Amino acid sequence: DIAKAISLDPKNASAYGTRANAWENKGDRARALADHNEAVNRDPKSADWYGARASFFRNSGEWDRALADYNEAIRLEPNSPSRYGSRGDLWRDKSDYDRAMLDYDKAIGLNPRYAAAYDARSQVWRTRRQVDRAAADCQGERGAAAGGALHEQGGVERAHLRRSPEAGGRRRAGAHVDGSGAEASVLHPEASGIEVDAVDELGGEDG
């Protein structure tokens, strides 16, 4: 269980990240943030934990704090398409479409088979009523997906796409997956061998 994993290895950032996810799914955002912070503190050179905490802040509407963490994730992994895609989603939430497009363009430039970025960019084109460009990106998305790119968003940056009740039904923030598979263990914490649904084994007392 997660609490045992942490007790056996208190420096295990992955265990804290997984438990943060579980707390968030349970609706305990205070404990979730505490564990996101612990994950960052235990492994400050990993972009994964900054990206995870950024998505937590984005879901909370704390956009300035989210942006700071997305920027740090990009600093640590400047060639990761998914980092730019995730920050682009934040800019899109803020209706800063110019900056969103710059990040989606960067993501696609780094990985032309990055289906999620084509999809996200097409949404901006549709918002701007540029239907032809939106259609072109939909074609790019299908071609990228057919070429083998993963097309999912989720992650310790969240496990799966959900709707966020606190965001009025808006799609909850998550990590982009760029087709390399590099973030699979982050997107699916259960791959680490820790049972993410074992809420009773998280450690601590329920409030």
mmCIF file of C-alpha atoms in Angstrom:
data_model
loop_
_atom_site.group_PDB
_atom_site.id
_atom_site.type_symbol
_atom_site.label_atom_id
_atom_site.label_comp_id
_atom_site.label_asym_id
_atom_site.label_seq_id
_atom_site.Cartn_x
_atom_site.Cartn_y
_atom_site.Cartn_z
ATOM 1 C CA ASP A 1 0.000 0.000 0.000
ATOM 2 C CA ILE A 2 1.032 3.628 -0.396
ATOM 3 C CA ALA A 3 1.633 4.369 3.270
ATOM 4 C CA LYS A 4 3.876 1.308 3.558
ATOM 5 C CA ALA A 5 5.799 2.301 0.429
ATOM 6 C CA ILE A 6 6.456 5.729 1.941
ATOM 7 C CA SER A 7 7.465 4.303 5.319
ATOM 8 C CA LEU A 8 9.921 1.926 3.651
ATOM 9 C CA ASP A 9 11.366 4.636 1.419
ATOM 10 C CA PRO A 10 10.569 8.176 2.641
ATOM 11 C CA LYS A 11 12.444 9.599 -0.367
ATOM 12 C CA ASN A 12 10.120 7.848 -2.820
ATOM 13 C CA ALA A 13 8.720 10.786 -4.797
ATOM 14 C CA SER A 14 6.580 8.457 -6.903
ATOM 15 C CA ALA A 15 4.722 7.217 -3.834
ATOM 16 C CA TYR A 16 3.926 10.769 -2.766
ATOM 17 C CA GLY A 17 2.824 11.618 -6.299
ATOM 18 C CA THR A 18 0.545 8.599 -6.408
ATOM 19 C CA ARG A 19 -0.939 9.394 -3.009
ATOM 20 C CA ALA A 20 -1.468 13.016 -4.065
ATOM 21 C CA ASN A 21 -3.511 11.698 -6.978
ATOM 22 C CA ALA A 22 -5.549 9.500 -4.675
ATOM 23 C CA TRP A 23 -6.209 12.324 -2.204
ATOM 24 C CA GLU A 24 -7.316 14.558 -5.058
ATOM 25 C CA ASN A 25 -9.664 11.884 -6.387
ATOM 26 C CA LYS A 26 -11.091 11.591 -2.875
ATOM 27 C CA GLY A 27 -11.638 15.358 -2.754
ATOM 28 C CA ASP A 28 -9.048 16.067 -0.064
ATOM 29 C CA ARG A 29 -7.211 18.856 -1.820
ATOM 30 C CA ALA A 30 -5.221 19.975 1.231
ATOM 31 C CA ARG A 31 -3.613 16.563 1.631
ATOM 32 C CA ALA A 32 -3.199 16.277 -2.132
ATOM 33 C CA LEU A 33 -1.236 19.515 -2.254
ATOM 34 C CA ALA A 34 0.884 18.459 0.723
ATOM 35 C CA ASP A 35 1.869 15.273 -1.109
ATOM 36 C CA HIS A 36 2.483 17.109 -4.392
ATOM 37 C CA ASN A 37 4.859 19.347 -2.451
ATOM 38 C CA GLU A 38 6.579 16.338 -0.907
ATOM 39 C CA ALA A 39 7.047 14.753 -4.331
ATOM 40 C CA VAL A 40 8.693 17.940 -5.622
ATOM 41 C CA ASN A 41 10.868 18.212 -2.524
ATOM 42 C CA ARG A 42 11.968 14.581 -2.755
ATOM 43 C CA ASP A 43 12.893 14.795 -6.449
ATOM 44 C CA PRO A 44 13.310 18.475 -7.426
ATOM 45 C CA LYS A 45 15.151 17.656 -10.645
ATOM 46 C CA SER A 46 12.208 15.745 -12.100
ATOM 47 C CA ALA A 47 9.831 17.673 -14.330
ATOM 48 C CA ASP A 48 7.107 15.105 -13.618
ATOM 49 C CA TRP A 49 6.303 16.405 -10.144
ATOM 50 C CA TYR A 50 6.254 20.044 -11.205
ATOM 51 C CA GLY A 51 3.925 19.073 -14.040
ATOM 52 C CA ALA A 52 1.709 17.142 -11.640
ATOM 53 C CA ARG A 53 1.484 20.020 -9.207
ATOM 54 C CA ALA A 54 0.902 22.470 -12.057
ATOM 55 C CA SER A 55 -2.136 20.479 -13.142
ATOM 56 C CA PHE A 56 -3.376 20.440 -9.551
ATOM 57 C CA PHE A 57 -3.118 24.233 -9.436
ATOM 58 C CA ARG A 58 -4.747 24.546 -12.849
ATOM 59 C CA ASN A 59 -7.701 22.450 -11.682
ATOM 60 C CA SER A 60 -7.981 24.746 -8.654
ATOM 61 C CA GLY A 61 -7.985 27.863 -10.828
ATOM 62 C CA GLU A 62 -4.644 28.968 -9.342
ATOM 63 C CA TRP A 63 -3.259 29.841 -12.727
ATOM 64 C CA ASP A 64 -0.231 31.856 -11.656
ATOM 65 C CA ARG A 65 1.025 28.998 -9.498
ATOM 66 C CA ALA A 66 0.255 26.529 -12.270
ATOM 67 C CA LEU A 67 2.202 28.627 -14.756
ATOM 68 C CA ALA A 68 5.230 28.789 -12.460
ATOM 69 C CA ASP A 69 5.303 24.986 -12.206
ATOM 70 C CA TYR A 70 4.729 24.456 -15.932
ATOM 71 C CA ASN A 71 7.604 26.849 -16.621
ATOM 72 C CA GLU A 72 9.862 24.907 -14.272
ATOM 73 C CA ALA A 73 8.879 21.612 -15.915
ATOM 74 C CA ILE A 74 9.821 23.098 -19.293
ATOM 75 C CA ARG A 75 13.111 24.391 -17.907
ATOM 76 C CA LEU A 76 13.942 20.876 -16.742
ATOM 77 C CA GLU A 77 12.726 19.211 -19.975
ATOM 78 C CA PRO A 78 13.053 21.827 -22.728
ATOM 79 C CA ASN A 79 12.661 19.244 -25.480
ATOM 80 C CA SER A 80 9.514 17.585 -24.149
ATOM 81 C CA PRO A 81 6.505 18.202 -26.419
ATOM 82 C CA SER A 82 4.088 17.257 -23.646
ATOM 83 C CA ARG A 83 5.347 20.007 -21.360
ATOM 84 C CA TYR A 84 4.576 22.640 -23.963
ATOM 85 C CA GLY A 85 1.209 21.033 -24.682
ATOM 86 C CA SER A 86 0.234 21.183 -21.026
ATOM 87 C CA ARG A 87 1.241 24.818 -20.702
ATOM 88 C CA GLY A 88 -0.617 25.571 -23.909
ATOM 89 C CA ASP A 89 -3.766 24.193 -22.298
ATOM 90 C CA LEU A 90 -3.302 26.599 -19.399
ATOM 91 C CA TRP A 91 -2.973 29.546 -21.782
ATOM 92 C CA ARG A 92 -6.120 28.337 -23.546
ATOM 93 C CA ASP A 93 -7.982 28.247 -20.217
ATOM 94 C CA LYS A 94 -6.922 31.852 -19.707
ATOM 95 C CA SER A 95 -8.131 32.736 -23.234
ATOM 96 C CA ASP A 96 -4.574 33.740 -24.119
ATOM 97 C CA TYR A 97 -4.808 32.070 -27.501
ATOM 98 C CA ASP A 98 -1.661 33.582 -28.969
ATOM 99 C CA ARG A 99 0.504 32.049 -26.262
ATOM 100 C CA ALA A 100 -1.441 28.804 -26.429
ATOM 101 C CA MET A 101 -0.733 28.559 -30.146
ATOM 102 C CA LEU A 102 2.970 29.231 -29.604
ATOM 103 C CA ASP A 103 3.139 26.314 -27.180
ATOM 104 C CA TYR A 104 1.137 23.975 -29.410
ATOM 105 C CA ASP A 105 3.310 24.946 -32.386
ATOM 106 C CA LYS A 106 6.418 24.223 -30.303
ATOM 107 C CA ALA A 107 5.044 20.853 -29.217
ATOM 108 C CA ILE A 108 4.253 19.848 -32.799
ATOM 109 C CA GLY A 109 7.630 21.122 -33.955
ATOM 110 C CA LEU A 110 9.318 18.854 -31.432
ATOM 111 C CA ASN A 111 7.117 15.897 -32.357
ATOM 112 C CA PRO A 112 5.100 16.142 -35.607
ATOM 113 C CA ARG A 113 3.287 12.925 -34.584
ATOM 114 C CA TYR A 114 1.934 14.442 -31.390
ATOM 115 C CA ALA A 115 -1.814 13.935 -31.888
ATOM 116 C CA ALA A 116 -2.961 15.673 -28.695
ATOM 117 C CA ALA A 117 -1.319 18.938 -29.737
ATOM 118 C CA TYR A 118 -3.074 18.908 -33.111
ATOM 119 C CA ASP A 119 -6.373 18.341 -31.323
ATOM 120 C CA ALA A 120 -5.722 21.165 -28.856
ATOM 121 C CA ARG A 121 -4.633 23.559 -31.582
ATOM 122 C CA SER A 122 -7.703 22.733 -33.654
ATOM 123 C CA GLN A 123 -9.861 23.790 -30.693
ATOM 124 C CA VAL A 124 -8.192 27.192 -30.695
ATOM 125 C CA TRP A 125 -8.750 27.526 -34.439
ATOM 126 C CA ARG A 126 -12.426 26.712 -33.905
ATOM 127 C CA THR A 127 -12.662 29.294 -31.132
ATOM 128 C CA ARG A 128 -11.253 31.813 -33.603
ATOM 129 C CA ARG A 129 -13.742 30.624 -36.239
ATOM 130 C CA GLN A 130 -10.930 29.600 -38.576
ATOM 131 C CA VAL A 131 -12.681 26.452 -39.697
ATOM 132 C CA ASP A 132 -10.279 25.482 -42.489
ATOM 133 C CA ARG A 133 -7.292 25.553 -40.177
ATOM 134 C CA ALA A 134 -9.208 23.617 -37.533
ATOM 135 C CA ALA A 135 -10.047 20.987 -40.140
ATOM 136 C CA ALA A 136 -6.412 20.792 -41.217
ATOM 137 C CA ASP A 137 -5.336 20.122 -37.639
ATOM 138 C CA CYS A 138 -8.014 17.457 -37.299
ATOM 139 C CA GLN A 139 -6.434 15.778 -40.328
ATOM 140 C CA GLY A 140 -3.031 16.159 -38.694
ATOM 141 C CA GLU A 141 -4.369 14.604 -35.523
ATOM 142 C CA ARG A 142 -5.719 11.584 -37.378
ATOM 143 C CA GLY A 143 -2.483 11.177 -39.287
ATOM 144 C CA ALA A 144 -0.438 11.406 -36.108
ATOM 145 C CA ALA A 145 -2.657 8.881 -34.345
ATOM 146 C CA ALA A 146 -2.454 6.531 -37.324
ATOM 147 C CA GLY A 147 1.311 6.876 -37.215
ATOM 148 C CA GLY A 148 1.412 5.501 -33.715
ATOM 149 C CA ALA A 149 1.331 8.566 -31.459
ATOM 150 C CA LEU A 150 -0.519 8.147 -28.201
ATOM 151 C CA HIS A 151 -3.612 10.291 -28.013
ATOM 152 C CA GLU A 152 -4.511 10.592 -24.380
ATOM 153 C CA GLN A 153 -4.222 13.224 -21.711
ATOM 154 C CA GLY A 154 -4.159 12.405 -18.048
ATOM 155 C CA GLY A 155 -1.771 12.087 -15.252
ATOM 156 C CA VAL A 156 -0.040 12.306 -11.912
ATOM 157 C CA GLU A 157 -0.200 15.357 -14.190
ATOM 158 C CA ARG A 158 -3.326 12.807 -13.832
ATOM 159 C CA ALA A 159 -4.391 9.264 -14.463
ATOM 160 C CA HIS A 160 -7.350 9.780 -16.821
ATOM 161 C CA LEU A 161 -9.438 12.598 -18.293
ATOM 162 C CA ARG A 162 -12.304 13.572 -16.044
ATOM 163 C CA ARG A 163 -14.700 16.443 -15.715
ATOM 164 C CA SER A 164 -13.868 18.728 -12.853
ATOM 165 C CA PRO A 165 -16.931 19.591 -10.730
ATOM 166 C CA GLU A 166 -15.178 22.664 -9.352
ATOM 167 C CA ALA A 167 -14.460 23.829 -12.894
ATOM 168 C CA GLY A 168 -18.090 23.807 -13.942
ATOM 169 C CA GLY A 169 -17.767 20.726 -16.127
ATOM 170 C CA ARG A 170 -14.624 21.900 -17.880
ATOM 171 C CA ARG A 171 -12.249 19.104 -18.762
ATOM 172 C CA ARG A 172 -9.862 18.545 -15.899
ATOM 173 C CA ALA A 173 -6.213 19.352 -16.519
ATOM 174 C CA GLY A 174 -3.830 16.572 -17.336
ATOM 175 C CA ALA A 175 -0.537 15.809 -18.960
ATOM 176 C CA HIS A 176 -0.113 15.522 -22.662
ATOM 177 C CA VAL A 177 1.452 12.322 -23.946
ATOM 178 C CA ASP A 178 3.707 13.016 -26.877
ATOM 179 C CA GLY A 179 3.921 9.607 -28.548
ATOM 180 C CA SER A 180 7.295 8.614 -27.158
ATOM 181 C CA GLY A 181 5.724 6.783 -24.223
ATOM 182 C CA ALA A 182 8.157 8.571 -21.933
ATOM 183 C CA GLU A 183 5.472 9.650 -19.494
ATOM 184 C CA ALA A 184 3.549 6.374 -19.283
ATOM 185 C CA SER A 185 4.530 5.684 -15.673
ATOM 186 C CA VAL A 186 3.538 9.201 -14.675
ATOM 187 C CA LEU A 187 0.214 9.040 -16.459
ATOM 188 C CA HIS A 188 -0.594 5.673 -14.980
ATOM 189 C CA PRO A 189 0.773 5.552 -11.418
ATOM 190 C CA GLU A 190 -0.634 2.063 -11.051
ATOM 191 C CA ALA A 191 2.240 0.956 -13.305
ATOM 192 C CA SER A 192 4.558 1.604 -10.358
ATOM 193 C CA GLY A 193 2.939 -1.273 -8.496
ATOM 194 C CA ILE A 194 1.189 0.988 -5.997
ATOM 195 C CA GLU A 195 -2.559 0.494 -5.723
ATOM 196 C CA VAL A 196 -4.052 3.923 -6.358
ATOM 197 C CA ASP A 197 -7.591 2.930 -5.390
ATOM 198 C CA ALA A 198 -6.607 1.718 -1.946
ATOM 199 C CA VAL A 199 -7.974 4.868 -0.307
ATOM 200 C CA ASP A 200 -8.056 3.253 3.116
ATOM 201 C CA GLU A 201 -4.318 2.619 2.848
ATOM 202 C CA LEU A 202 -3.219 6.159 2.062
ATOM 203 C CA GLY A 203 -1.977 6.866 5.542
ATOM 204 C CA GLY A 204 -3.293 9.503 7.930
ATOM 205 C CA GLU A 205 -6.771 9.904 9.296
ATOM 206 C CA ASP A 206 -9.829 10.903 7.341
ATOM 207 C CA GLY A 207 -11.148 14.362 8.169
#
